[in-house]
Amino acid sequence: MATPDFVLALREHIGHAPLPLVGTTAVVFRDEKVLLGKRADNGAWQCIAGIVEPGEEPADAAARECLEEAGVVVSVDRLALVHQLPRITYANGDQVDYTDIVFRCTWVSGDPHPADGELIEVGFYDLAAMGEVDDAHVRRIALAMAEDDPAHFRGGRVKR
């Protein structure tokens, strides 16, 4: 994913130290298929994801990322999952702790295509044919599938 300008500015001050960021994952459904993209940087198949900009509503970020990365307009329907991802250390040494907010979305318009270079392939795929999608993204998709389920989260429980 392209690094937002605000993150680059922060890195000038903190170097490679862990940076807490909020990200969104959009699980987009069209009929019985889910929108998946193959990342240009590591070849992984996953749902559309990106970083929330300062002052931006997370649901708006999810919709923006779908348009920027895949060229599709979506409606953001409901919150599916809030969770902390394990710390990521990028090849340049930057460390990031992402809080990921996962939304169930519905395709509205647009033909999916690699719109900004972050994805090399993108399209709607049958849920039964998700063999190359890692378990973490399969879990996000599963939690977003049910239209009326409450959002899931980790943590926040009293420790005894």
PDB file of C-alpha atoms in Angstrom:
ATOM      1  CA  MET A   1       0.000   0.000   0.000  1.00  0.00           C
ATOM      2  CA  ALA A   2       1.254   3.489  -0.726  1.00  0.00           C
ATOM      3  CA  THR A   3       2.420   5.289   2.386  1.00  0.00           C
ATOM      4  CA  PRO A   4       0.236   8.334   3.176  1.00  0.00           C
ATOM      5  CA  ASP A   5       2.002  11.687   3.469  1.00  0.00           C
ATOM      6  CA  PHE A   6       1.068  12.055   7.146  1.00  0.00           C
ATOM      7  CA  VAL A   7       2.875   8.792   7.939  1.00  0.00           C
ATOM      8  CA  LEU A   8       5.983   9.916   6.045  1.00  0.00           C
ATOM      9  CA  ALA A   9       5.955  13.174   8.044  1.00  0.00           C
ATOM     10  CA  LEU A  10       5.662  11.246  11.323  1.00  0.00           C
ATOM     11  CA  ARG A  11       8.519   8.945  10.308  1.00  0.00           C
ATOM     12  CA  GLU A  12      10.765  12.012   9.961  1.00  0.00           C
ATOM     13  CA  HIS A  13      10.310  12.506  13.713  1.00  0.00           C
ATOM     14  CA  ILE A  14      10.143   8.962  15.085  1.00  0.00           C
ATOM     15  CA  GLY A  15      12.291   6.993  12.671  1.00  0.00           C
ATOM     16  CA  HIS A  16      11.475   3.283  12.630  1.00  0.00           C
ATOM     17  CA  ALA A  17       9.825   3.211  16.088  1.00  0.00           C
ATOM     18  CA  PRO A  18       6.439   1.470  16.365  1.00  0.00           C
ATOM     19  CA  LEU A  19       3.668   3.676  15.012  1.00  0.00           C
ATOM     20  CA  PRO A  20       0.038   2.964  15.972  1.00  0.00           C
ATOM     21  CA  LEU A  21      -2.243   3.371  12.933  1.00  0.00           C
ATOM     22  CA  VAL A  22      -5.882   2.668  12.152  1.00  0.00           C
ATOM     23  CA  GLY A  23      -6.584   0.649   9.042  1.00  0.00           C
ATOM     24  CA  THR A  24      -9.748  -0.555   7.385  1.00  0.00           C
ATOM     25  CA  THR A  25     -10.592  -3.730   5.537  1.00  0.00           C
ATOM     26  CA  ALA A  26     -13.549  -3.682   3.144  1.00  0.00           C
ATOM     27  CA  VAL A  27     -15.187  -7.071   2.594  1.00  0.00           C
ATOM     28  CA  VAL A  28     -17.191  -6.285  -0.541  1.00  0.00           C
ATOM     29  CA  PHE A  29     -19.933  -8.615  -1.742  1.00  0.00           C
ATOM     30  CA  ARG A  30     -21.587  -8.727  -5.158  1.00  0.00           C
ATOM     31  CA  ASP A  31     -24.155 -11.484  -5.468  1.00  0.00           C
ATOM     32  CA  GLU A  32     -22.452 -14.554  -3.973  1.00  0.00           C
ATOM     33  CA  LYS A  33     -18.920 -13.333  -4.689  1.00  0.00           C
ATOM     34  CA  VAL A  34     -16.341 -11.334  -2.739  1.00  0.00           C
ATOM     35  CA  LEU A  35     -13.940  -8.673  -4.033  1.00  0.00           C
ATOM     36  CA  LEU A  36     -10.308  -9.787  -3.752  1.00  0.00           C
ATOM     37  CA  GLY A  37      -7.097  -8.221  -4.956  1.00  0.00           C
ATOM     38  CA  LYS A  38      -3.581  -9.557  -5.440  1.00  0.00           C
ATOM     39  CA  ARG A  39      -1.127  -7.146  -3.820  1.00  0.00           C
ATOM     40  CA  ALA A  40       1.693  -5.774  -5.977  1.00  0.00           C
ATOM     41  CA  ASP A  41       4.204  -5.761  -3.103  1.00  0.00           C
ATOM     42  CA  ASN A  42       3.933  -9.337  -1.847  1.00  0.00           C
ATOM     43  CA  GLY A  43       1.523 -11.196  -4.162  1.00  0.00           C
ATOM     44  CA  ALA A  44      -0.957 -11.964  -1.359  1.00  0.00           C
ATOM     45  CA  TRP A  45      -4.657 -12.240  -2.172  1.00  0.00           C
ATOM     46  CA  GLN A  46      -6.832 -10.248   0.217  1.00  0.00           C
ATOM     47  CA  CYS A  47      -9.760  -7.908   0.640  1.00  0.00           C
ATOM     48  CA  ILE A  48      -9.304  -4.211  -0.062  1.00  0.00           C
ATOM     49  CA  ALA A  49      -7.524  -2.483   2.828  1.00  0.00           C
ATOM     50  CA  GLY A  50      -5.858   0.785   3.666  1.00  0.00           C
ATOM     51  CA  ILE A  51      -4.956   3.406   6.240  1.00  0.00           C
ATOM     52  CA  VAL A  52      -7.483   5.857   7.701  1.00  0.00           C
ATOM     53  CA  GLU A  53      -6.380   9.448   7.043  1.00  0.00           C
ATOM     54  CA  PRO A  54      -6.366  11.969   9.944  1.00  0.00           C
ATOM     55  CA  GLY A  55      -9.922  13.113  10.682  1.00  0.00           C
ATOM     56  CA  GLU A  56     -11.462  10.584   8.272  1.00  0.00           C
ATOM     57  CA  GLU A  57     -14.337   8.350   9.321  1.00  0.00           C
ATOM     58  CA  PRO A  58     -13.195   4.709   9.084  1.00  0.00           C
ATOM     59  CA  ALA A  59     -16.228   3.704   6.976  1.00  0.00           C
ATOM     60  CA  ASP A  60     -15.439   6.525   4.544  1.00  0.00           C
ATOM     61  CA  ALA A  61     -11.847   5.285   4.370  1.00  0.00           C
ATOM     62  CA  ALA A  62     -13.056   1.789   3.459  1.00  0.00           C
ATOM     63  CA  ALA A  63     -15.190   3.178   0.619  1.00  0.00           C
ATOM     64  CA  ARG A  64     -12.349   5.459  -0.545  1.00  0.00           C
ATOM     65  CA  GLU A  65      -9.857   2.590  -0.624  1.00  0.00           C
ATOM     66  CA  CYS A  66     -12.243   0.499  -2.761  1.00  0.00           C
ATOM     67  CA  LEU A  67     -12.477   3.289  -5.319  1.00  0.00           C
ATOM     68  CA  GLU A  68      -8.738   4.105  -5.240  1.00  0.00           C
ATOM     69  CA  GLU A  69      -7.415   0.550  -5.359  1.00  0.00           C
ATOM     70  CA  ALA A  70     -10.087  -1.356  -7.290  1.00  0.00           C
ATOM     71  CA  GLY A  71     -12.121   1.292  -9.134  1.00  0.00           C
ATOM     72  CA  VAL A  72     -15.432   0.282  -7.537  1.00  0.00           C
ATOM     73  CA  VAL A  73     -18.035   2.263  -5.631  1.00  0.00           C
ATOM     74  CA  VAL A  74     -19.391   0.501  -2.549  1.00  0.00           C
ATOM     75  CA  SER A  75     -21.873   1.095   0.215  1.00  0.00           C
ATOM     76  CA  VAL A  76     -20.526   0.378   3.672  1.00  0.00           C
ATOM     77  CA  ASP A  77     -23.220  -1.661   5.390  1.00  0.00           C
ATOM     78  CA  ARG A  78     -22.005  -2.635   8.838  1.00  0.00           C
ATOM     79  CA  LEU A  79     -19.086  -3.094  11.171  1.00  0.00           C
ATOM     80  CA  ALA A  80     -17.915  -6.724  11.259  1.00  0.00           C
ATOM     81  CA  LEU A  81     -14.714  -6.810  13.331  1.00  0.00           C
ATOM     82  CA  VAL A  82     -12.328  -4.615  15.276  1.00  0.00           C
ATOM     83  CA  HIS A  83      -8.967  -6.173  16.131  1.00  0.00           C
ATOM     84  CA  GLN A  84      -5.298  -5.458  16.635  1.00  0.00           C
ATOM     85  CA  LEU A  85      -2.954  -6.937  14.053  1.00  0.00           C
ATOM     86  CA  PRO A  86       0.407  -8.339  15.138  1.00  0.00           C
ATOM     87  CA  ARG A  87       3.208  -5.765  14.801  1.00  0.00           C
ATOM     88  CA  ILE A  88       4.458  -5.454  11.230  1.00  0.00           C
ATOM     89  CA  THR A  89       8.068  -4.618  10.472  1.00  0.00           C
ATOM     90  CA  TYR A  90       8.555  -3.520   6.883  1.00  0.00           C
ATOM     91  CA  ALA A  91      11.695  -4.194   4.828  1.00  0.00           C
ATOM     92  CA  ASN A  92      12.980  -0.667   5.550  1.00  0.00           C
ATOM     93  CA  GLY A  93      12.715  -1.270   9.315  1.00  0.00           C
ATOM     94  CA  ASP A  94       9.519   0.747   9.928  1.00  0.00           C
ATOM     95  CA  GLN A  95       7.318  -0.840  12.596  1.00  0.00           C
ATOM     96  CA  VAL A  96       3.537  -0.439  12.645  1.00  0.00           C
ATOM     97  CA  ASP A  97       0.803  -1.571  15.034  1.00  0.00           C
ATOM     98  CA  TYR A  98      -2.468  -1.555  13.078  1.00  0.00           C
ATOM     99  CA  THR A  99      -5.905  -1.506  14.628  1.00  0.00           C
ATOM    100  CA  ASP A 100      -7.969  -3.004  11.797  1.00  0.00           C
ATOM    101  CA  ILE A 101     -11.636  -2.069  11.421  1.00  0.00           C
ATOM    102  CA  VAL A 102     -13.418  -4.507   9.115  1.00  0.00           C
ATOM    103  CA  PHE A 103     -16.614  -3.513   7.302  1.00  0.00           C
ATOM    104  CA  ARG A 104     -19.147  -5.503   5.326  1.00  0.00           C
ATOM    105  CA  CYS A 105     -19.728  -3.640   2.059  1.00  0.00           C
ATOM    106  CA  THR A 106     -21.927  -4.040  -0.995  1.00  0.00           C
ATOM    107  CA  TRP A 107     -20.801  -3.334  -4.547  1.00  0.00           C
ATOM    108  CA  VAL A 108     -22.694  -0.407  -6.110  1.00  0.00           C
ATOM    109  CA  SER A 109     -20.934   0.259  -9.426  1.00  0.00           C
ATOM    110  CA  GLY A 110     -17.721  -0.003 -11.386  1.00  0.00           C
ATOM    111  CA  ASP A 111     -15.778  -2.811 -12.983  1.00  0.00           C
ATOM    112  CA  PRO A 112     -12.941  -3.906 -10.702  1.00  0.00           C
ATOM    113  CA  HIS A 113      -9.467  -3.210 -12.050  1.00  0.00           C
ATOM    114  CA  PRO A 114      -6.039  -2.395 -10.579  1.00  0.00           C
ATOM    115  CA  ALA A 115      -6.672   1.346 -10.315  1.00  0.00           C
ATOM    116  CA  ASP A 116      -3.623   2.743  -8.490  1.00  0.00           C
ATOM    117  CA  GLY A 117      -0.876   0.165  -8.817  1.00  0.00           C
ATOM    118  CA  GLU A 118      -1.244  -1.322  -5.331  1.00  0.00           C
ATOM    119  CA  LEU A 119      -2.956  -4.387  -6.807  1.00  0.00           C
ATOM    120  CA  ILE A 120      -1.921  -6.366  -9.870  1.00  0.00           C
ATOM    121  CA  GLU A 121      -5.183  -8.332 -10.155  1.00  0.00           C
ATOM    122  CA  VAL A 122      -8.616  -7.635  -8.720  1.00  0.00           C
ATOM    123  CA  GLY A 123     -12.079  -9.098  -9.206  1.00  0.00           C
ATOM    124  CA  PHE A 124     -15.079 -10.781  -7.653  1.00  0.00           C
ATOM    125  CA  TYR A 125     -14.450 -14.401  -6.727  1.00  0.00           C
ATOM    126  CA  ASP A 126     -16.630 -17.284  -5.659  1.00  0.00           C
ATOM    127  CA  LEU A 127     -16.459 -17.872  -1.929  1.00  0.00           C
ATOM    128  CA  ALA A 128     -15.740 -21.567  -2.488  1.00  0.00           C
ATOM    129  CA  ALA A 129     -12.629 -20.765  -4.564  1.00  0.00           C
ATOM    130  CA  MET A 130     -10.636 -18.775  -2.005  1.00  0.00           C
ATOM    131  CA  GLY A 131      -7.727 -21.222  -1.764  1.00  0.00           C
ATOM    132  CA  GLU A 132      -4.968 -18.598  -1.963  1.00  0.00           C
ATOM    133  CA  VAL A 133      -6.486 -16.266   0.655  1.00  0.00           C
ATOM    134  CA  ASP A 134      -4.785 -16.547   4.066  1.00  0.00           C
ATOM    135  CA  ASP A 135      -6.718 -17.631   7.151  1.00  0.00           C
ATOM    136  CA  ALA A 136      -6.833 -14.108   8.627  1.00  0.00           C
ATOM    137  CA  HIS A 137      -8.669 -12.763   5.579  1.00  0.00           C
ATOM    138  CA  VAL A 138     -10.927 -15.818   5.376  1.00  0.00           C
ATOM    139  CA  ARG A 139     -11.920 -15.028   8.992  1.00  0.00           C
ATOM    140  CA  ARG A 140     -12.691 -11.404   8.089  1.00  0.00           C
ATOM    141  CA  ILE A 141     -14.835 -12.575   5.175  1.00  0.00           C
ATOM    142  CA  ALA A 142     -16.663 -15.116   7.336  1.00  0.00           C
ATOM    143  CA  LEU A 143     -17.461 -12.508  10.003  1.00  0.00           C
ATOM    144  CA  ALA A 144     -18.708 -10.066   7.355  1.00  0.00           C
ATOM    145  CA  MET A 145     -20.899 -12.617   5.553  1.00  0.00           C
ATOM    146  CA  ALA A 146     -23.774 -12.628   8.024  1.00  0.00           C
ATOM    147  CA  GLU A 147     -25.764  -9.475   7.350  1.00  0.00           C
ATOM    148  CA  ASP A 148     -27.191  -9.050  10.850  1.00  0.00           C
ATOM    149  CA  ASP A 149     -24.519 -10.435  13.178  1.00  0.00           C
ATOM    150  CA  PRO A 150     -23.091  -8.100  15.799  1.00  0.00           C
ATOM    151  CA  ALA A 151     -19.550  -6.816  15.369  1.00  0.00           C
ATOM    152  CA  HIS A 152     -16.772  -8.916  16.868  1.00  0.00           C
ATOM    153  CA  PHE A 153     -13.793  -7.673  18.855  1.00  0.00           C
ATOM    154  CA  ARG A 154     -10.915  -8.979  20.909  1.00  0.00           C
ATOM    155  CA  GLY A 155      -9.743  -7.783  24.297  1.00  0.00           C
ATOM    156  CA  GLY A 156     -11.628  -5.552  26.707  1.00  0.00           C
ATOM    157  CA  ARG A 157     -12.386  -8.334  29.104  1.00  0.00           C
ATOM    158  CA  VAL A 158     -11.625  -8.092  32.803  1.00  0.00           C
ATOM    159  CA  LYS A 159      -8.410  -9.902  33.623  1.00  0.00           C
ATOM    160  CA  ARG A 160      -8.445 -11.736  36.932  1.00  0.00           C
TER     161      ARG A 160
END
